C-alpha cells in the first residue's frame, strides 16, 4: 500500500491510500491508522477484491454471520470510519457493496478482503477524536458522543 498526505489544515488531514494486489484491507488500514494516530476519520474507496468476507449482524446471536465471497469482484462502494476503542487503539468499521461478474451485488460489514488489482481509498481525519464503548444491549462497541 502506498499513501500520500494530500491536504492538512486546522487539524484536518486528507490522505489517499492506494492498495496493491494481495494487500489485506482491514489489517493494512488498521496499521496505517495506528502509524498516523488516527482516531476520528471517515473514508470511501473503490477498486476490486480477489476475495472477501462480508458480515451480517445477527441480533439474536450478537455476532456476525460470515458470508465469504471467493471470486474476483468490483468494489462498488466501500465506506467507513475509524474511532478509538476502549484501549485507545484505532478501530476500523467498514461496510462494502461488491459487484459480481453477472452484475449481482452483495453488501455488508467488511470483515476481511484481499485486493486485486487495486483499491483507491480517500480518508479524511477530523481534529476531534471519536470513541467506541462496549454496548451491552447489542454486544458491539458503538461510537459514543
Coordinates of C-alpha atoms in Angstrom, one line a residue:
X1 CA 0.0 0.0 0.0
X2 CA 1.2 3.5 -0.8
X3 CA -0.2 6.6 0.8
X4 CA 0.2 10.3 0.4
X5 CA -1.0 13.2 2.6
X6 CA -3.0 15.5 0.2
X7 CA -4.1 18.3 2.5
X8 CA -3.7 19.5 6.0
X9 CA -5.4 22.4 7.7
X10 CA -6.6 23.2 11.2
X11 CA -6.2 19.7 12.4
X12 CA -7.9 18.0 9.5
X13 CA -5.9 15.8 7.2
X14 CA -6.8 14.1 3.9
X15 CA -4.9 11.1 2.7
X16 CA -5.1 9.0 -0.4
X17 CA -4.2 5.3 0.1
X18 CA -3.6 3.0 -2.9
X19 CA -3.6 -0.6 -2.0
X20 CA -1.6 -3.2 -4.0
X21 CA -2.7 -6.6 -5.2
X22 CA -2.5 -9.0 -2.3
X23 CA -3.0 -6.4 0.4
X24 CA -5.5 -7.4 3.2
X25 CA -7.6 -4.3 3.5
X26 CA -8.6 -4.3 7.2
X27 CA -5.2 -5.1 8.6
X28 CA -3.4 -2.7 6.3
X29 CA -5.8 0.1 7.1
X30 CA -5.7 -0.5 10.8
X31 CA -1.8 -0.4 10.7
X32 CA -2.0 2.9 8.7
X33 CA -4.4 4.3 11.4
X34 CA -2.0 3.3 14.2
X35 CA 1.1 4.7 12.4
X36 CA -0.7 8.0 11.8
X37 CA -2.5 8.4 15.1
X38 CA -6.0 8.3 13.6
X39 CA -9.0 8.2 15.9
X40 CA -11.6 10.2 14.2
X41 CA -11.7 9.6 10.5
X42 CA -14.0 8.7 7.6
X43 CA -13.2 7.0 4.3
X44 CA -14.5 5.9 0.9
X45 CA -13.0 3.6 -1.6
X46 CA -13.4 1.9 -5.0
X47 CA -11.4 -0.9 -6.6
X48 CA -11.5 -4.7 -6.7
X49 CA -11.1 -7.7 -4.5
X50 CA -10.0 -11.3 -5.3
X51 CA -12.0 -12.5 -2.3
X52 CA -13.7 -11.0 0.7
X53 CA -15.8 -11.9 3.7
X54 CA -18.9 -9.7 4.4
X55 CA -20.8 -9.9 7.6
X56 CA -24.4 -9.6 8.5
X57 CA -25.0 -8.8 12.2
X58 CA -27.4 -11.4 13.7
X59 CA -29.1 -9.5 16.6
X60 CA -30.2 -12.7 18.3
X61 CA -26.7 -14.2 18.4
X62 CA -24.9 -10.8 18.9
X63 CA -22.4 -11.9 16.3
X64 CA -21.8 -11.6 12.6
X65 CA -22.9 -14.2 10.1
X66 CA -19.9 -14.6 7.8
X67 CA -20.6 -14.5 4.1
X68 CA -17.5 -15.5 2.2
X69 CA -17.1 -14.4 -1.5
X70 CA -14.4 -16.4 -3.2
X71 CA -14.2 -14.8 -6.6
X72 CA -13.0 -11.6 -8.3
X73 CA -15.4 -8.7 -7.6
X74 CA -15.6 -5.0 -8.1
X75 CA -15.8 -2.7 -5.1
X76 CA -18.8 -0.7 -6.0
X77 CA -18.6 1.2 -2.7
X78 CA -16.6 1.0 0.5
X79 CA -17.4 3.4 3.3
X80 CA -16.4 3.5 6.9
X81 CA -14.9 5.3 9.9
X82 CA -12.1 5.0 12.3
X83 CA -12.6 5.6 16.0
X84 CA -10.7 5.0 19.2
X85 CA -11.6 1.8 21.1
X86 CA -11.7 1.4 24.9
X87 CA -7.9 0.6 24.9
X88 CA -7.1 3.8 23.0
X89 CA -6.4 1.9 19.7
X90 CA -7.9 2.8 16.3
X91 CA -10.8 0.6 15.3
X92 CA -11.8 0.4 11.6
X93 CA -15.5 0.0 10.9
X94 CA -16.4 -0.6 7.2
X95 CA -19.3 -1.6 5.0
X96 CA -19.0 -2.6 1.4
X97 CA -21.1 -3.2 -1.7
X98 CA -19.3 -5.5 -4.1
X99 CA -20.4 -6.4 -7.7
X100 CA -20.1 -9.9 -9.2
X101 CA -19.3 -10.6 -12.9
X102 CA -23.0 -11.1 -13.7
X103 CA -23.9 -7.7 -12.2
X104 CA -25.3 -9.1 -8.9
X105 CA -24.4 -7.0 -5.9
X106 CA -23.7 -8.1 -2.3
X107 CA -23.3 -5.9 0.7
X108 CA -22.5 -5.9 4.4
X109 CA -19.9 -5.3 7.1
X110 CA -16.4 -5.8 5.7
X111 CA -14.7 -8.5 7.8
X112 CA -11.7 -9.1 5.5
X113 CA -10.8 -8.7 1.9
X114 CA -7.8 -9.3 -0.4
X115 CA -7.2 -6.6 -3.0
X116 CA -6.7 -7.4 -6.7
X117 CA -5.6 -5.4 -8.6
X118 CA -6.0 -2.2 -6.6
X119 CA -8.1 -0.3 -4.1
X120 CA -8.2 3.5 -4.1
X121 CA -9.2 4.9 -0.7
X122 CA -9.7 8.6 0.3
X123 CA -9.5 9.2 4.0
X124 CA -10.3 12.4 5.9
X125 CA -9.3 12.8 9.6
X126 CA -11.2 15.1 11.8
X127 CA -9.5 17.1 14.5
X128 CA -12.0 15.7 17.0
X129 CA -11.5 12.1 18.2
X130 CA -14.3 9.6 18.2
X131 CA -14.5 6.9 20.9
X132 CA -16.1 3.5 20.9
X133 CA -17.6 1.9 24.0
X134 CA -19.0 -1.6 24.5
X135 CA -22.8 -1.6 24.5
X136 CA -24.4 -4.5 26.5
X137 CA -27.7 -4.4 24.5
X138 CA -26.0 -5.0 21.1
X139 CA -22.8 -6.7 22.1
X140 CA -20.9 -4.2 19.9
X141 CA -18.5 -1.3 20.5
X142 CA -20.5 1.7 19.4
X143 CA -19.4 5.3 19.0
X144 CA -20.3 7.4 22.0
X145 CA -20.6 11.2 21.6

